[in-house]
Amino acid sequence: MRILIAGGTSFVGRAIAWSALRQGHEVTVINRGVTPNDLPESVERLVGDRHGDLSSLAKRSFDATVDTVAYRPSDVVALADALHGRGGHHLQISSISAYSDPPLPDLVEASAELWPDTDLDLEGPITGETYGPLKAACERAAGELFGEPLTIVRPTFVIGAFDATLRFPYWVERVRRGGDVVVPGPRTNFMQYVDARDLADFSVGLLVNGVTGAFHAAGPTPADYFVAMVERIAQHVAPAGTTIREVEAQRVISAGLETKFPLWSGEKGENAMAVDNSLAIENGLTLRELNDSVDEVAAWWADRPWPSRWLTSDEEAQLL
């Protein structure tokens, strides 16, 4: 297949490009051309910007298109206008965040409710509050503009190496440092994740098999719990003497440090972190062991310095 990937050089897009290459497909990526990457020369690179010039797609046609970087409906519109029906089977990487938080866990795709567009500034800033509703709006735009065949993949937190957000890498590296590791509670907070490589293989498989519809790319099921996930990371890579110290959510919030704990869903947690993935499993999603993802991140990170955005030793001591 001739597969176009919008994005294609950073984290999820990179993983999809590599997956497609390993499966023998002809891969083209289009992006602004500013992100360093490790893709081989066999990958065709097109330079284009949705907020500027996408003329590099003129008169080009593909069997399938994967959009990994649609954050506003205007992004979807720009790509659709540039391809003008020549993109083939369209697959859009969305997010579990496109759902308004369901009242119960084990949500299935057929009964899921997307955030409404009501009072949403479709061209407004992307924040923690607008990210999910804008992703939902992007899904609606894709349905209107690309029609069939259309596939929507909704991952939960994506983990693994090459993660520019450094969310999962924080926990791997913090645990590897040892000592008293602060983890916000409550212990009942659900947690699901998907390795970027598993998300990539699943997405390419859907295109190869011509599968349409919406799918949860999330696991495990039943859902994990946030504190328990960190404890499992510690069991795998922590030095002797490491202690996981669960801290009350309110103490973290009172200290103004909630943004320093990546992947934490807050004081009350979210049922959207415990969706049902059976439909995706039936259609080819496989989930590797958490330790595999931890090992990849540890090897990728190696001995880089501690980023300034991560929790400092003094801030952690404050909570203890």
PDB file of N, CA, C and O in Angstrom, residues 9 26 28 30 35 52 62 140 144 146 150 161 170 187 196 239 258 274 276 297:
ATOM      1  N   THR A   9       7.121  11.763  11.948  1.00  0.00           N
ATOM      2  CA  THR A   9       8.502  11.761  12.418  1.00  0.00           C
ATOM      3  C   THR A   9       8.620  11.832  13.936  1.00  0.00           C
ATOM      4  O   THR A   9       9.712  11.665  14.471  1.00  0.00           O
ATOM      5  N   GLU A  26       4.796   1.252   1.113  1.00  0.00           N
ATOM      6  CA  GLU A  26       5.474   2.446   0.594  1.00  0.00           C
ATOM      7  C   GLU A  26       5.008   3.642   1.413  1.00  0.00           C
ATOM      8  O   GLU A  26       3.819   3.967   1.414  1.00  0.00           O
ATOM      9  N   THR A  28       5.050   7.636   2.766  1.00  0.00           N
ATOM     10  CA  THR A  28       5.323   9.055   2.562  1.00  0.00           C
ATOM     11  C   THR A  28       4.895   9.790   3.821  1.00  0.00           C
ATOM     12  O   THR A  28       3.821   9.523   4.365  1.00  0.00           O
ATOM     13  N   ILE A  30       4.405  13.723   5.591  1.00  0.00           N
ATOM     14  CA  ILE A  30       4.351  15.165   5.339  1.00  0.00           C
ATOM     15  C   ILE A  30       4.302  15.890   6.673  1.00  0.00           C
ATOM     16  O   ILE A  30       3.502  15.556   7.550  1.00  0.00           O
ATOM     17  N   THR A  35      11.429  18.437  12.612  1.00  0.00           N
ATOM     18  CA  THR A  35      11.667  17.450  13.664  1.00  0.00           C
ATOM     19  C   THR A  35      12.723  16.440  13.232  1.00  0.00           C
ATOM     20  O   THR A  35      12.552  15.766  12.220  1.00  0.00           O
ATOM     21  N   GLY A  52      -0.326  26.798   6.375  1.00  0.00           N
ATOM     22  CA  GLY A  52       0.347  27.541   5.313  1.00  0.00           C
ATOM     23  C   GLY A  52       0.173  26.863   3.973  1.00  0.00           C
ATOM     24  O   GLY A  52      -0.889  26.930   3.362  1.00  0.00           O
ATOM     25  N   PHE A  62      -2.905   8.361  -2.789  1.00  0.00           N
ATOM     26  CA  PHE A  62      -2.443   7.325  -1.861  1.00  0.00           C
ATOM     27  C   PHE A  62      -3.555   6.307  -1.639  1.00  0.00           C
ATOM     28  O   PHE A  62      -4.740   6.610  -1.803  1.00  0.00           O
ATOM     29  N   ARG A 140     -15.645  14.689  14.153  1.00  0.00           N
ATOM     30  CA  ARG A 140     -16.835  15.054  13.381  1.00  0.00           C
ATOM     31  C   ARG A 140     -16.441  15.617  12.014  1.00  0.00           C
ATOM     32  O   ARG A 140     -17.062  15.309  10.998  1.00  0.00           O
ATOM     33  N   GLU A 144     -17.359  14.201   8.153  1.00  0.00           N
ATOM     34  CA  GLU A 144     -18.018  15.027   7.142  1.00  0.00           C
ATOM     35  C   GLU A 144     -17.177  15.154   5.872  1.00  0.00           C
ATOM     36  O   GLU A 144     -17.710  15.161   4.761  1.00  0.00           O
ATOM     37  N   PHE A 146     -14.142  13.290   4.918  1.00  0.00           N
ATOM     38  CA  PHE A 146     -13.499  12.128   4.297  1.00  0.00           C
ATOM     39  C   PHE A 146     -14.474  11.009   3.984  1.00  0.00           C
ATOM     40  O   PHE A 146     -14.205  10.191   3.111  1.00  0.00           O
ATOM     41  N   LEU A 150     -13.521   5.282   6.512  1.00  0.00           N
ATOM     42  CA  LEU A 150     -12.981   6.114   7.589  1.00  0.00           C
ATOM     43  C   LEU A 150     -12.824   5.266   8.846  1.00  0.00           C
ATOM     44  O   LEU A 150     -13.731   4.531   9.224  1.00  0.00           O
ATOM     45  N   ALA A 161       9.348   4.868  24.055  1.00  0.00           N
ATOM     46  CA  ALA A 161      10.468   5.745  23.725  1.00  0.00           C
ATOM     47  C   ALA A 161      10.041   6.787  22.697  1.00  0.00           C
ATOM     48  O   ALA A 161       8.999   6.666  22.070  1.00  0.00           O
ATOM     49  N   TYR A 170       9.025  10.016  32.659  1.00  0.00           N
ATOM     50  CA  TYR A 170       9.241  10.551  34.018  1.00  0.00           C
ATOM     51  C   TYR A 170       9.195   9.430  35.035  1.00  0.00           C
ATOM     52  O   TYR A 170      10.072   9.317  35.914  1.00  0.00           O
ATOM     53  N   ARG A 187      -5.569   5.316  45.420  1.00  0.00           N
ATOM     54  CA  ARG A 187      -5.168   4.053  44.812  1.00  0.00           C
ATOM     55  C   ARG A 187      -6.224   3.501  43.865  1.00  0.00           C
ATOM     56  O   ARG A 187      -5.941   2.630  43.044  1.00  0.00           O
ATOM     57  N   ALA A 196       3.365   2.757  21.942  1.00  0.00           N
ATOM     58  CA  ALA A 196       3.283   3.365  20.606  1.00  0.00           C
ATOM     59  C   ALA A 196       3.462   2.326  19.511  1.00  0.00           C
ATOM     60  O   ALA A 196       2.843   2.416  18.439  1.00  0.00           O
ATOM     61  N   PRO A 239      16.193   0.443  42.045  1.00  0.00           N
ATOM     62  CA  PRO A 239      17.289  -0.109  42.842  1.00  0.00           C
ATOM     63  C   PRO A 239      16.791  -0.551  44.220  1.00  0.00           C
ATOM     64  O   PRO A 239      15.706  -0.166  44.656  1.00  0.00           O
ATOM     65  N   GLU A 258       0.229  19.558  41.113  1.00  0.00           N
ATOM     66  CA  GLU A 258      -0.494  18.533  40.355  1.00  0.00           C
ATOM     67  C   GLU A 258       0.029  18.364  38.932  1.00  0.00           C
ATOM     68  O   GLU A 258      -0.012  17.270  38.373  1.00  0.00           O
ATOM     69  N   ALA A 274     -10.745   3.591  31.873  1.00  0.00           N
ATOM     70  CA  ALA A 274     -11.091   2.176  32.058  1.00  0.00           C
ATOM     71  C   ALA A 274     -12.075   1.740  30.984  1.00  0.00           C
ATOM     72  O   ALA A 274     -13.103   1.131  31.268  1.00  0.00           O
ATOM     73  N   ASP A 276     -13.540  -0.280  27.594  1.00  0.00           N
ATOM     74  CA  ASP A 276     -13.524  -1.647  27.098  1.00  0.00           C
ATOM     75  C   ASP A 276     -12.757  -1.692  25.769  1.00  0.00           C
ATOM     76  O   ASP A 276     -13.024  -0.902  24.869  1.00  0.00           O
ATOM     77  N   VAL A 297      12.037   2.467  27.120  1.00  0.00           N
ATOM     78  CA  VAL A 297      12.206   3.848  27.574  1.00  0.00           C
ATOM     79  C   VAL A 297      13.550   4.025  28.282  1.00  0.00           C
ATOM     80  O   VAL A 297      14.275   5.001  28.044  1.00  0.00           O
TER      81      VAL A 297
END
